[in-house]
Amino acid sequence: MTEETFDVVVIGLGSAGSRAAAQAHDAGANVLAIEGGERIGGLCILRGCMPTKSLLEAAHIAHVVQDAERFGVHVGDSVRIDFDFQMQRMRDHVERFRRAKENGVRGAGYEIRMGRPRFVDPHTIEMDGGRIQAKSFVISTGSKVADLPFEIDEGAQIKTSDDMFELALPPESAAVLGVGPVGLEFAQWMARMGTDVHVVNRSRIGSKVDPEVGAELTAALEEELQIHAPAFVRRIEPMAEGRSRLHLETESGESQTLEVDFVLNALGRVPDFDGLDVEKAGLVIEDGRISLDHHLQTRQKHIFVAGDAVGEDLILHVATTEGAYVGRNAARAAGCLDGGLEGWNPEIPPVSVIFTDPPFASVGESILGLEAKGVEFLEATKKFAEQGRGITMGTQHGMMRLLSEPGEGGSGRILGCQIAGPRADDLIQIVSTAMRLGATPAEFMTVPWYHPTLAESFIEVARALVVKSG
C-alpha cells in the first residue's frame, strides 16, 4: 500500500473546496484536492443555480410572449415551446461553465485527483488502495437532498432537483414540496411549460422573513401556481402508471388529496458525508452536521469544513467566502502561514434570493428578526405598481421594504431590506453594498437616482424613514 504526505488535503472541489485549495496553495502549502464526483464543477454549475437559471430564462421569455396582449402586442393564438431545444440549451450552458471552472481549477497549481476517500484516523485518508496523510484537512463535500419527514408508501415516485434536468417532457401535473428557491423556481418553470403545478408547504411563503412581502410574492405566483400553504403532507402513495396521490391536512384541519404525475422533493438539502467515515477522524455528526466554531474548525483542530457541508446558508457566494478563509486556516494549521485563524466577517450582511418571476430578495435584518431580538427600528415600504417605472412596465405585483435604526434626521444605519418585484435580484445588491459601508437613509437621499428606474424606489423609502425619524 502506497503512502503519501501533504500539508493540506481538500476533499471536494466545488465552490468552497476549489477556493480553499487555491488559498492554501498560495499560502505555500503542498496541497492535494480530491473530487469524489464524476466531473469537476460543483453543485451550482452542474445541478444547481446555473442550469435552473437557463431554464427559468426560457420560461420567462415564453411568459412574456403569452402576456404580450396586455401591452398591445399580438403574437397569434398560441406559443409553441420546443422543450428538447430548451433542455439542450441548458446542457450546453452547463458544459460551458463546467469547462471554464475545470480549466481554472486545473491551472491553479495544486494537485488534483478524482476518487472517493475515507478517513482511517484523524490525519490519514485511504483512497484507491493507498494512504494519504496530511497536517490539515478541509472537508467541502457539499450537500444532498434531505429525506422527506413523513410517510411515503413503497412504490411512490419522488423526484429530486437532479431528476428535473433529465426530463424528456414536462409533466401534465406535479406537486412541489417546499417554498424555498429550489421549490418555487422549478414550480414556476414547470407551470410555464404547461404543467398543472401544486406547491405544498407547512408555512406561508416568506413567513420566516417578512409575511407582507411574502404575501406580495404569493399573489403574483398564484396567477400560475396552486399554492397550498400552510398545509401538511400526511402520506404519499403510488397510483397506476407511476402517478402519486398526496394526502394533505389543511390549516383548518380538513383533509385534501392531490393526484399528480410526480412529486418533487424541494424541502432542502443537508451536508453530505456519505462514505467519508468522519467518525474515524474523531468527528461526530449530530443532526446531520459536524460541530464547528466561528473559524469552521472542528473539535479536531487540524480539520475544517466549508461550503454546503457546513449545513447553513447553502449559497455559492457564502461557500466561496468560507473556502477562502478556511483554506488559509488550513495552511496555518499545517504550519505554512502565520497569523490567527479567520472567520466570517459579521459586517457582511446576509443576502438571499429566490429567482422566481418576480424575484424575492432579502438582505440583512427583517421585521420578524428585529422584533424577535427586541431591537427598535423604523420601516418604510413602496409598492412597485404605484412607482413610475413600475407603472410603465405594467407591474401588477411587487413591493420594497427598507429597515433602519432610529436616528435623528435619518442618521440611523440601514438594517435590512426585502424586495418582491421586478429585478429584485439585482436591486438588493444596492442595499447590500450600502449596508457594508454603513449607509443611512439620509445618505441614500443624497444619491441622484436615475429617472425613470425601479431603483428610484429607494429614495422614496429612504425619505419616509427620514420623516419618521424626526
Short mmCIF file of C-alpha atoms in Angstrom, two decimals:
data_model
loop_
_atom_site.label_atom_id
_atom_site.label_comp_id
_atom_site.label_asym_id
_atom_site.label_seq_id
_atom_site.Cartn_x
_atom_site.Cartn_y
_atom_site.Cartn_z
CA MET A 1 0.00 0.00 0.00
CA THR A 2 1.43 3.37 -1.04
CA GLU A 3 1.73 6.19 1.48
CA GLU A 4 1.99 9.91 0.73
CA THR A 5 2.10 13.08 2.81
CA PHE A 6 0.75 16.58 2.08
CA ASP A 7 0.41 19.75 4.08
CA VAL A 8 -3.27 20.21 3.24
CA VAL A 9 -5.80 17.83 1.72
CA VAL A 10 -9.08 19.31 0.46
CA ILE A 11 -11.92 16.82 -0.02
CA GLY A 12 -14.46 18.14 -2.53
CA LEU A 13 -13.78 20.54 -5.42
CA GLY A 14 -16.92 22.60 -5.64
CA SER A 15 -17.03 26.33 -4.99
CA ALA A 16 -15.73 26.12 -1.41
CA GLY A 17 -13.19 23.38 -2.00
CA SER A 18 -11.57 24.89 -5.08
CA ARG A 19 -11.25 28.25 -3.31
CA ALA A 20 -9.82 26.61 -0.19
CA ALA A 21 -7.27 24.63 -2.19
CA ALA A 22 -6.17 27.74 -4.11
CA GLN A 23 -5.79 29.82 -0.94
CA ALA A 24 -3.83 27.10 0.86
CA HIS A 25 -1.58 26.65 -2.20
CA ASP A 26 -1.00 30.40 -2.46
CA ALA A 27 0.00 30.38 1.22
CA GLY A 28 2.81 27.98 0.39
CA ALA A 29 1.18 24.68 1.39
CA ASN A 30 1.67 21.46 -0.54
CA VAL A 31 -1.98 20.81 -1.43
CA LEU A 32 -3.89 17.80 -2.72
CA ALA A 33 -7.51 18.34 -3.78
CA ILE A 34 -9.79 15.34 -4.24
CA GLU A 35 -13.07 15.36 -6.19
CA GLY A 36 -15.42 12.47 -5.47
CA GLY A 37 -17.84 13.12 -8.33
CA GLU A 38 -17.51 12.25 -11.98
CA ARG A 39 -16.90 15.85 -13.04
CA ILE A 40 -15.33 18.96 -11.58
CA GLY A 41 -17.76 21.85 -11.28
CA GLY A 42 -19.74 21.65 -8.07
CA LEU A 43 -23.48 21.70 -7.42
CA CYS A 44 -24.10 25.26 -8.63
CA ILE A 45 -22.71 24.66 -12.11
CA LEU A 46 -23.67 21.04 -12.66
CA ARG A 47 -27.05 20.63 -10.93
CA GLY A 48 -27.99 23.89 -9.27
CA CYS A 49 -28.15 27.62 -9.81
CA MET A 50 -26.77 27.84 -13.36
CA PRO A 51 -28.89 25.19 -15.13
CA THR A 52 -32.01 26.39 -13.33
CA LYS A 53 -31.39 29.96 -14.46
CA SER A 54 -31.08 28.75 -18.05
CA LEU A 55 -34.46 27.02 -17.78
CA LEU A 56 -36.04 29.97 -15.98
CA GLU A 57 -34.92 32.39 -18.68
CA ALA A 58 -36.60 30.27 -21.35
CA ALA A 59 -39.75 30.15 -19.21
CA HIS A 60 -39.60 33.93 -18.74
CA ILE A 61 -39.46 34.50 -22.49
CA ALA A 62 -42.43 32.17 -23.01
CA HIS A 63 -44.39 34.06 -20.37
CA VAL A 64 -43.53 37.47 -21.84
CA VAL A 65 -44.80 36.35 -25.23
CA GLN A 66 -48.00 34.94 -23.74
CA ASP A 67 -48.52 38.17 -21.77
CA ALA A 68 -47.86 40.42 -24.76
CA GLU A 69 -51.54 41.13 -25.42
CA ARG A 70 -51.58 43.25 -22.26
CA PHE A 71 -49.17 45.63 -23.99
CA GLY A 72 -50.98 45.71 -27.32
CA VAL A 73 -48.59 43.22 -28.95
CA HIS A 74 -50.38 40.42 -30.81
CA VAL A 75 -48.42 37.19 -31.35
CA GLY A 76 -51.07 34.78 -32.57
CA ASP A 77 -53.22 32.16 -30.95
CA SER A 78 -50.59 30.08 -29.15
CA VAL A 79 -46.94 29.77 -28.25
CA ARG A 80 -45.06 26.59 -29.18
CA ILE A 81 -42.39 25.53 -26.71
CA ASP A 82 -39.53 23.41 -28.03
CA PHE A 83 -38.77 21.51 -24.84
CA ASP A 84 -35.91 19.49 -26.34
CA PHE A 85 -34.18 22.64 -27.55
CA GLN A 86 -34.62 24.29 -24.17
CA MET A 87 -33.10 21.32 -22.32
CA GLN A 88 -30.19 21.09 -24.74
CA ARG A 89 -29.56 24.83 -24.38
CA MET A 90 -29.40 24.30 -20.62
CA ARG A 91 -26.93 21.41 -21.01
CA ASP A 92 -24.78 23.47 -23.37
CA HIS A 93 -24.62 26.20 -20.74
CA VAL A 94 -23.66 23.70 -18.05
CA GLU A 95 -20.87 22.32 -20.20
CA ARG A 96 -19.59 25.81 -20.97
CA PHE A 97 -19.50 26.78 -17.30
CA ARG A 98 -18.05 23.40 -16.32
CA ARG A 99 -15.17 23.72 -18.79
CA ALA A 100 -14.38 27.21 -17.54
CA LYS A 101 -14.45 26.01 -13.92
CA GLU A 102 -12.29 22.97 -14.59
CA ASN A 103 -9.75 24.98 -16.59
CA GLY A 104 -9.46 27.44 -13.72
CA VAL A 105 -9.10 24.70 -11.13
CA ARG A 106 -6.52 22.73 -13.10
CA GLY A 107 -4.48 25.85 -13.67
CA ALA A 108 -4.37 26.84 -10.00
CA GLY A 109 -1.15 24.96 -9.25
CA TYR A 110 -2.23 22.33 -6.72
CA GLU A 111 -2.55 18.59 -7.35
CA ILE A 112 -5.97 17.18 -8.26
CA ARG A 113 -7.23 13.60 -8.10
CA MET A 114 -10.60 12.00 -8.71
CA GLY A 115 -11.75 9.42 -6.18
CA ARG A 116 -13.73 8.60 -3.06
CA PRO A 117 -11.57 8.93 0.06
CA ARG A 118 -12.38 7.83 3.60
CA PHE A 119 -10.74 8.61 6.89
CA VAL A 120 -8.86 5.86 8.71
CA ASP A 121 -7.62 8.14 11.52
CA PRO A 122 -7.55 11.92 12.22
CA HIS A 123 -4.53 12.51 9.98
CA THR A 124 -4.97 9.81 7.33
CA ILE A 125 -7.34 9.02 4.47
CA GLU A 126 -7.44 5.97 2.25
CA MET A 127 -8.24 6.08 -1.46
CA ASP A 128 -7.63 3.78 -4.42
CA GLY A 129 -5.62 1.33 -2.35
CA GLY A 130 -3.24 3.94 -0.99
CA ARG A 131 -2.98 6.03 2.15
CA ILE A 132 -2.54 9.81 2.29
CA GLN A 133 -1.52 11.69 5.39
CA ALA A 134 -1.98 15.42 5.89
CA LYS A 135 -1.18 18.02 8.51
CA SER A 136 -4.63 19.52 7.97
CA PHE A 137 -7.84 18.77 6.07
CA VAL A 138 -10.70 20.74 4.55
CA ILE A 139 -13.99 18.87 4.17
CA SER A 140 -16.03 20.51 1.41
CA THR A 141 -18.09 17.55 0.22
CA GLY A 142 -21.24 19.55 -0.49
CA SER A 143 -24.82 18.55 0.21
CA LYS A 144 -27.51 16.05 -0.70
CA VAL A 145 -31.32 16.22 -0.79
CA ALA A 146 -32.87 15.85 2.66
CA ASP A 147 -35.19 12.93 3.33
CA LEU A 148 -38.90 13.65 3.46
CA PRO A 149 -40.19 13.90 7.05
CA PHE A 150 -43.44 11.96 6.57
CA GLU A 151 -44.81 8.60 5.44
CA ILE A 152 -44.14 7.51 1.87
CA ASP A 153 -45.70 4.27 0.67
CA GLU A 154 -43.46 1.82 -1.15
CA GLY A 155 -43.51 2.50 -4.87
CA ALA A 156 -44.31 6.22 -4.64
CA GLN A 157 -42.19 8.14 -7.13
CA ILE A 158 -40.35 11.08 -5.59
CA LYS A 159 -38.10 13.22 -7.77
CA THR A 160 -35.24 15.48 -6.71
CA SER A 161 -33.82 18.58 -8.35
CA ASP A 162 -31.23 16.38 -10.09
CA ASP A 163 -34.05 14.47 -11.82
CA MET A 164 -35.58 17.66 -13.19
CA PHE A 165 -32.64 18.22 -15.53
CA GLU A 166 -33.27 14.83 -17.13
CA LEU A 167 -36.95 15.31 -18.01
CA ALA A 168 -37.83 14.34 -21.58
CA LEU A 169 -41.19 16.14 -21.43
CA PRO A 170 -42.88 18.47 -18.96
CA PRO A 171 -45.38 16.55 -16.81
CA GLU A 172 -49.08 17.19 -17.05
CA SER A 173 -49.22 17.71 -13.29
CA ALA A 174 -46.77 17.88 -10.39
CA ALA A 175 -46.66 18.57 -6.67
CA VAL A 176 -43.71 20.56 -5.38
CA LEU A 177 -42.88 20.25 -1.69
CA GLY A 178 -41.18 23.38 -0.36
CA VAL A 179 -41.24 27.13 -0.99
CA GLY A 180 -37.51 27.83 -0.97
CA PRO A 181 -35.54 28.69 -4.12
CA VAL A 182 -35.49 25.12 -5.45
CA GLY A 183 -39.20 24.55 -4.97
CA LEU A 184 -40.56 27.84 -6.28
CA GLU A 185 -38.14 28.13 -9.19
CA PHE A 186 -38.88 24.65 -10.52
CA ALA A 187 -42.59 25.12 -9.83
CA GLN A 188 -42.80 28.28 -11.92
CA TRP A 189 -40.67 26.79 -14.69
CA MET A 190 -42.96 23.76 -14.97
CA ALA A 191 -46.08 25.93 -14.87
CA ARG A 192 -44.78 27.98 -17.78
CA MET A 193 -44.10 24.75 -19.66
CA GLY A 194 -47.79 23.90 -19.33
CA THR A 195 -47.77 21.78 -16.16
CA ASP A 196 -50.57 21.95 -13.58
CA VAL A 197 -48.43 22.65 -10.50
CA HIS A 198 -49.39 22.37 -6.83
CA VAL A 199 -46.96 23.86 -4.28
CA VAL A 200 -47.26 22.45 -0.77
CA ASN A 201 -45.56 23.80 2.35
CA ARG A 202 -46.08 23.85 6.11
CA SER A 203 -45.85 27.64 6.27
CA ARG A 204 -46.70 30.57 4.02
CA ILE A 205 -44.21 31.95 1.51
CA GLY A 206 -41.91 34.42 3.21
CA SER A 207 -43.41 33.79 6.64
CA LYS A 208 -39.97 33.41 8.24
CA VAL A 209 -38.67 36.63 6.70
CA ASP A 210 -41.46 39.14 6.02
CA PRO A 211 -45.08 37.93 5.80
CA GLU A 212 -46.31 41.02 3.95
CA VAL A 213 -43.62 40.87 1.28
CA GLY A 214 -44.16 37.11 1.11
CA ALA A 215 -47.87 37.68 0.54
CA GLU A 216 -47.00 40.01 -2.35
CA LEU A 217 -44.93 37.26 -3.98
CA THR A 218 -47.67 34.72 -3.29
CA ALA A 219 -50.24 36.89 -5.05
CA ALA A 220 -48.02 37.00 -8.13
CA LEU A 221 -47.30 33.27 -8.13
CA GLU A 222 -50.94 32.30 -7.60
CA GLU A 223 -51.66 33.51 -11.11
CA GLU A 224 -49.69 30.48 -12.33
CA LEU A 225 -49.50 28.01 -9.44
CA GLN A 226 -51.89 26.39 -6.97
CA ILE A 227 -50.36 27.10 -3.58
CA HIS A 228 -51.30 25.03 -0.55
CA ALA A 229 -49.54 26.80 2.29
CA PRO A 230 -49.87 26.21 5.08
CA ALA A 231 -50.68 22.53 4.54
CA PHE A 232 -49.21 19.33 5.93
CA VAL A 233 -48.40 16.21 3.94
CA ARG A 234 -49.53 13.18 5.90
CA ARG A 235 -48.83 10.49 3.32
CA ILE A 236 -47.79 9.89 -0.27
CA GLU A 237 -48.99 6.74 -2.01
CA PRO A 238 -48.37 5.32 -5.50
CA MET A 239 -51.04 5.17 -8.18
CA ALA A 240 -51.22 3.47 -11.56
CA GLU A 241 -48.80 4.45 -14.32
CA GLY A 242 -46.29 5.95 -11.89
CA ARG A 243 -48.58 8.70 -10.62
CA SER A 244 -48.81 9.68 -6.96
CA ARG A 245 -51.54 10.65 -4.51
CA LEU A 246 -50.79 13.10 -1.71
CA HIS A 247 -52.88 13.21 1.44
CA LEU A 248 -52.83 16.71 2.92
CA GLU A 249 -54.16 18.33 6.05
CA THR A 250 -55.06 21.98 5.63
CA GLU A 251 -54.55 24.75 8.17
CA SER A 252 -58.17 24.32 9.33
CA GLY A 253 -57.67 20.57 9.86
CA GLU A 254 -59.54 19.44 6.76
CA SER A 255 -58.29 16.55 4.62
CA GLN A 256 -57.39 17.06 0.97
CA THR A 257 -55.91 14.84 -1.73
CA LEU A 258 -53.85 15.71 -4.80
CA GLU A 259 -53.20 13.33 -7.69
CA VAL A 260 -50.17 14.20 -9.79
CA ASP A 261 -47.70 12.72 -12.24
CA PHE A 262 -44.85 13.11 -9.75
CA VAL A 263 -43.75 14.74 -6.53
CA LEU A 264 -40.68 16.97 -6.35
CA ASN A 265 -38.89 16.95 -3.01
CA ALA A 266 -37.63 20.51 -2.60
CA LEU A 267 -37.68 20.64 1.20
CA GLY A 268 -33.99 21.35 1.47
CA ARG A 269 -30.50 19.87 1.44
CA VAL A 270 -28.23 18.57 4.18
CA PRO A 271 -24.44 18.06 4.40
CA ASP A 272 -23.17 15.03 2.51
CA PHE A 273 -20.56 13.00 4.38
CA ASP A 274 -21.54 9.65 2.85
CA GLY A 275 -18.64 7.21 2.69
CA LEU A 276 -16.16 9.60 4.31
CA ASP A 277 -16.10 7.80 7.69
CA VAL A 278 -15.61 11.05 9.58
CA GLU A 279 -16.10 9.20 12.86
CA LYS A 280 -12.68 7.58 12.36
CA ALA A 281 -11.25 11.10 12.21
CA GLY A 282 -12.68 11.73 15.67
CA LEU A 283 -15.61 13.78 14.39
CA VAL A 284 -19.25 13.33 15.40
CA ILE A 285 -22.26 14.03 13.19
CA GLU A 286 -25.22 15.35 15.19
CA ASP A 287 -28.48 16.33 13.50
CA GLY A 288 -26.73 15.88 10.16
CA ARG A 289 -23.91 18.33 10.92
CA ILE A 290 -20.41 18.39 12.29
CA SER A 291 -19.99 20.76 15.23
CA LEU A 292 -17.94 23.82 14.21
CA ASP A 293 -16.66 27.01 15.79
CA HIS A 294 -16.57 30.52 14.29
CA HIS A 295 -13.50 29.57 12.24
CA LEU A 296 -15.31 26.50 10.81
CA GLN A 297 -12.82 24.42 12.79
CA THR A 298 -13.91 21.04 14.14
CA ARG A 299 -13.04 19.51 17.51
CA GLN A 300 -10.00 18.15 15.68
CA LYS A 301 -8.11 21.42 15.39
CA HIS A 302 -6.49 20.47 12.07
CA ILE A 303 -9.79 19.64 10.32
CA PHE A 304 -12.03 22.35 8.88
CA VAL A 305 -15.36 22.33 6.99
CA ALA A 306 -16.55 24.77 4.29
CA GLY A 307 -19.42 25.30 1.87
CA ASP A 308 -22.63 23.29 1.84
CA ALA A 309 -21.02 20.71 4.14
CA VAL A 310 -21.34 23.29 6.94
CA GLY A 311 -25.14 22.95 6.70
CA GLU A 312 -26.04 26.64 6.79
CA ASP A 313 -26.53 29.26 4.04
CA LEU A 314 -26.15 26.87 1.12
CA ILE A 315 -25.31 29.69 -1.30
CA LEU A 316 -22.38 30.00 -3.71
CA HIS A 317 -21.05 33.37 -2.54
CA VAL A 318 -21.09 32.10 1.05
CA ALA A 319 -19.28 28.93 0.01
CA THR A 320 -16.53 30.78 -1.85
CA THR A 321 -16.01 33.21 1.04
CA GLU A 322 -15.84 30.34 3.53
CA GLY A 323 -13.49 28.43 1.25
CA ALA A 324 -11.10 31.38 1.11
CA TYR A 325 -10.61 31.82 4.84
CA VAL A 326 -10.83 28.10 5.63
CA GLY A 327 -8.09 27.44 3.06
CA ARG A 328 -5.88 29.95 4.83
CA ASN A 329 -6.83 28.48 8.21
CA ALA A 330 -5.85 25.01 6.99
CA ALA A 331 -2.50 26.40 5.83
CA ARG A 332 -1.99 27.91 9.29
CA ALA A 333 -2.87 24.62 10.97
CA ALA A 334 -0.26 22.96 8.74
CA GLY A 335 2.36 25.47 9.77
CA CYS A 336 2.58 27.12 6.35
CA LEU A 337 1.09 30.52 7.21
CA ASP A 338 1.44 32.81 10.19
CA GLY A 339 -1.35 34.65 11.98
CA GLY A 340 -4.52 33.78 13.84
CA LEU A 341 -7.47 31.86 12.42
CA GLU A 342 -10.08 33.76 10.41
CA GLY A 343 -13.87 33.60 10.48
CA TRP A 344 -16.85 35.09 8.70
CA ASN A 345 -16.85 38.89 8.80
CA PRO A 346 -20.02 39.84 10.72
CA GLU A 347 -20.12 43.19 8.91
CA ILE A 348 -21.05 41.40 5.67
CA PRO A 349 -24.88 41.35 5.62
CA PRO A 350 -26.50 38.04 4.62
CA VAL A 351 -28.24 38.07 1.23
CA SER A 352 -30.76 35.59 -0.15
CA VAL A 353 -32.62 35.46 -3.46
CA ILE A 354 -35.39 33.33 -4.96
CA PHE A 355 -35.21 33.72 -8.75
CA THR A 356 -38.90 33.49 -9.46
CA ASP A 357 -40.67 35.99 -11.69
CA PRO A 358 -40.90 38.35 -9.88
CA PRO A 359 -37.89 37.53 -7.72
CA PHE A 360 -37.82 37.69 -3.94
CA ALA A 361 -34.65 39.07 -2.32
CA SER A 362 -33.61 39.90 1.23
CA VAL A 363 -30.53 41.38 2.85
CA GLY A 364 -29.66 41.93 6.48
CA GLU A 365 -32.37 42.03 9.12
CA SER A 366 -36.11 41.55 8.66
CA ILE A 367 -39.09 42.80 10.65
CA LEU A 368 -39.56 39.39 12.26
CA GLY A 369 -35.90 39.10 13.15
CA LEU A 370 -35.71 42.57 14.70
CA GLU A 371 -38.93 42.07 16.66
CA ALA A 372 -37.65 38.74 17.99
CA LYS A 373 -34.45 40.44 19.18
CA GLY A 374 -36.36 43.33 20.72
CA VAL A 375 -34.45 45.82 18.59
CA GLU A 376 -36.03 49.21 17.93
CA PHE A 377 -36.30 50.04 14.23
CA LEU A 378 -38.11 52.07 11.57
CA GLU A 379 -39.60 50.69 8.35
CA ALA A 380 -40.94 52.07 5.08
CA THR A 381 -42.47 50.37 2.07
CA LYS A 382 -43.16 51.14 -1.58
CA LYS A 383 -45.42 49.25 -4.00
CA PHE A 384 -43.94 48.94 -7.49
CA ALA A 385 -47.39 49.19 -9.07
CA GLU A 386 -47.50 52.75 -7.69
CA GLN A 387 -43.99 53.70 -8.80
CA GLY A 388 -43.19 55.49 -12.07
CA ARG A 389 -41.07 52.89 -13.83
CA GLY A 390 -43.18 50.09 -12.38
CA ILE A 391 -46.31 51.63 -13.93
CA THR A 392 -44.71 51.86 -17.38
CA MET A 393 -43.58 48.23 -17.07
CA GLY A 394 -47.11 47.13 -16.29
CA THR A 395 -46.06 45.80 -12.90
CA GLN A 396 -49.01 44.29 -11.05
CA HIS A 397 -47.28 42.78 -8.01
CA GLY A 398 -44.25 43.84 -6.04
CA MET A 399 -43.03 45.89 -3.11
CA MET A 400 -39.89 47.01 -1.32
CA ARG A 401 -39.37 47.38 2.42
CA LEU A 402 -36.39 49.22 3.93
CA LEU A 403 -35.47 48.98 7.62
CA SER A 404 -33.21 51.28 9.61
CA GLU A 405 -32.18 52.21 13.11
CA PRO A 406 -33.92 55.24 14.62
CA GLY A 407 -31.74 58.32 14.34
CA GLU A 408 -32.49 62.00 14.09
CA GLY A 409 -32.76 63.16 10.51
CA GLY A 410 -32.36 59.62 9.15
CA SER A 411 -28.93 59.14 10.70
CA GLY A 412 -29.53 55.56 11.84
CA ARG A 413 -27.82 52.78 9.90
CA ILE A 414 -29.78 50.78 7.35
CA LEU A 415 -30.53 47.39 8.91
CA GLY A 416 -32.10 45.41 6.09
CA CYS A 417 -34.30 45.28 3.03
CA GLN A 418 -36.81 42.89 1.49
CA ILE A 419 -37.96 43.14 -2.12
CA ALA A 420 -40.51 41.12 -4.06
CA GLY A 421 -40.77 42.54 -7.53
CA PRO A 422 -39.10 43.02 -10.90
CA ARG A 423 -35.28 42.92 -10.79
CA ALA A 424 -35.22 42.36 -7.04
CA ASP A 425 -32.24 40.06 -7.52
CA ASP A 426 -30.17 43.00 -8.81
CA LEU A 427 -31.73 45.78 -6.73
CA ILE A 428 -30.85 44.02 -3.48
CA GLN A 429 -27.16 44.39 -4.29
CA ILE A 430 -27.50 48.17 -3.87
CA VAL A 431 -28.64 47.76 -0.28
CA SER A 432 -26.08 45.05 0.43
CA THR A 433 -23.26 47.36 -0.62
CA ALA A 434 -24.72 50.33 1.21
CA MET A 435 -25.07 48.31 4.43
CA ARG A 436 -21.49 47.06 4.17
CA LEU A 437 -20.40 50.72 4.03
CA GLY A 438 -22.62 51.69 6.97
CA ALA A 439 -25.01 53.88 4.97
CA THR A 440 -28.03 55.67 6.43
CA PRO A 441 -31.40 56.66 4.92
CA ALA A 442 -30.22 60.29 4.90
CA GLU A 443 -27.23 59.31 2.77
CA PHE A 444 -29.49 57.36 0.41
CA MET A 445 -31.30 60.63 -0.27
CA THR A 446 -28.09 62.29 -1.43
CA VAL A 447 -27.77 59.87 -4.36
CA PRO A 448 -29.14 61.24 -7.66
CA TRP A 449 -31.15 58.13 -8.58
CA TYR A 450 -31.54 57.97 -12.34
CA HIS A 451 -35.07 58.56 -13.67
CA PRO A 452 -37.08 56.58 -14.53
CA THR A 453 -35.82 53.41 -12.80
CA LEU A 454 -37.15 50.95 -10.26
CA ALA A 455 -34.15 51.91 -8.12
CA GLU A 456 -35.80 55.30 -7.59
CA SER A 457 -37.98 53.48 -5.04
CA PHE A 458 -35.02 53.66 -2.69
CA ILE A 459 -35.21 57.42 -2.43
CA GLU A 460 -38.91 57.20 -1.58
CA VAL A 461 -38.48 54.65 1.23
CA ALA A 462 -35.38 56.49 2.45
CA ARG A 463 -37.32 59.76 2.55
CA ALA A 464 -40.10 58.07 4.51
CA LEU A 465 -37.57 56.81 7.06
CA VAL A 466 -36.05 60.26 7.42
CA VAL A 467 -39.51 61.74 8.08
CA LYS A 468 -40.30 59.01 10.64
CA SER A 469 -37.01 59.57 12.44
CA GLY A 470 -37.81 63.25 13.03
#
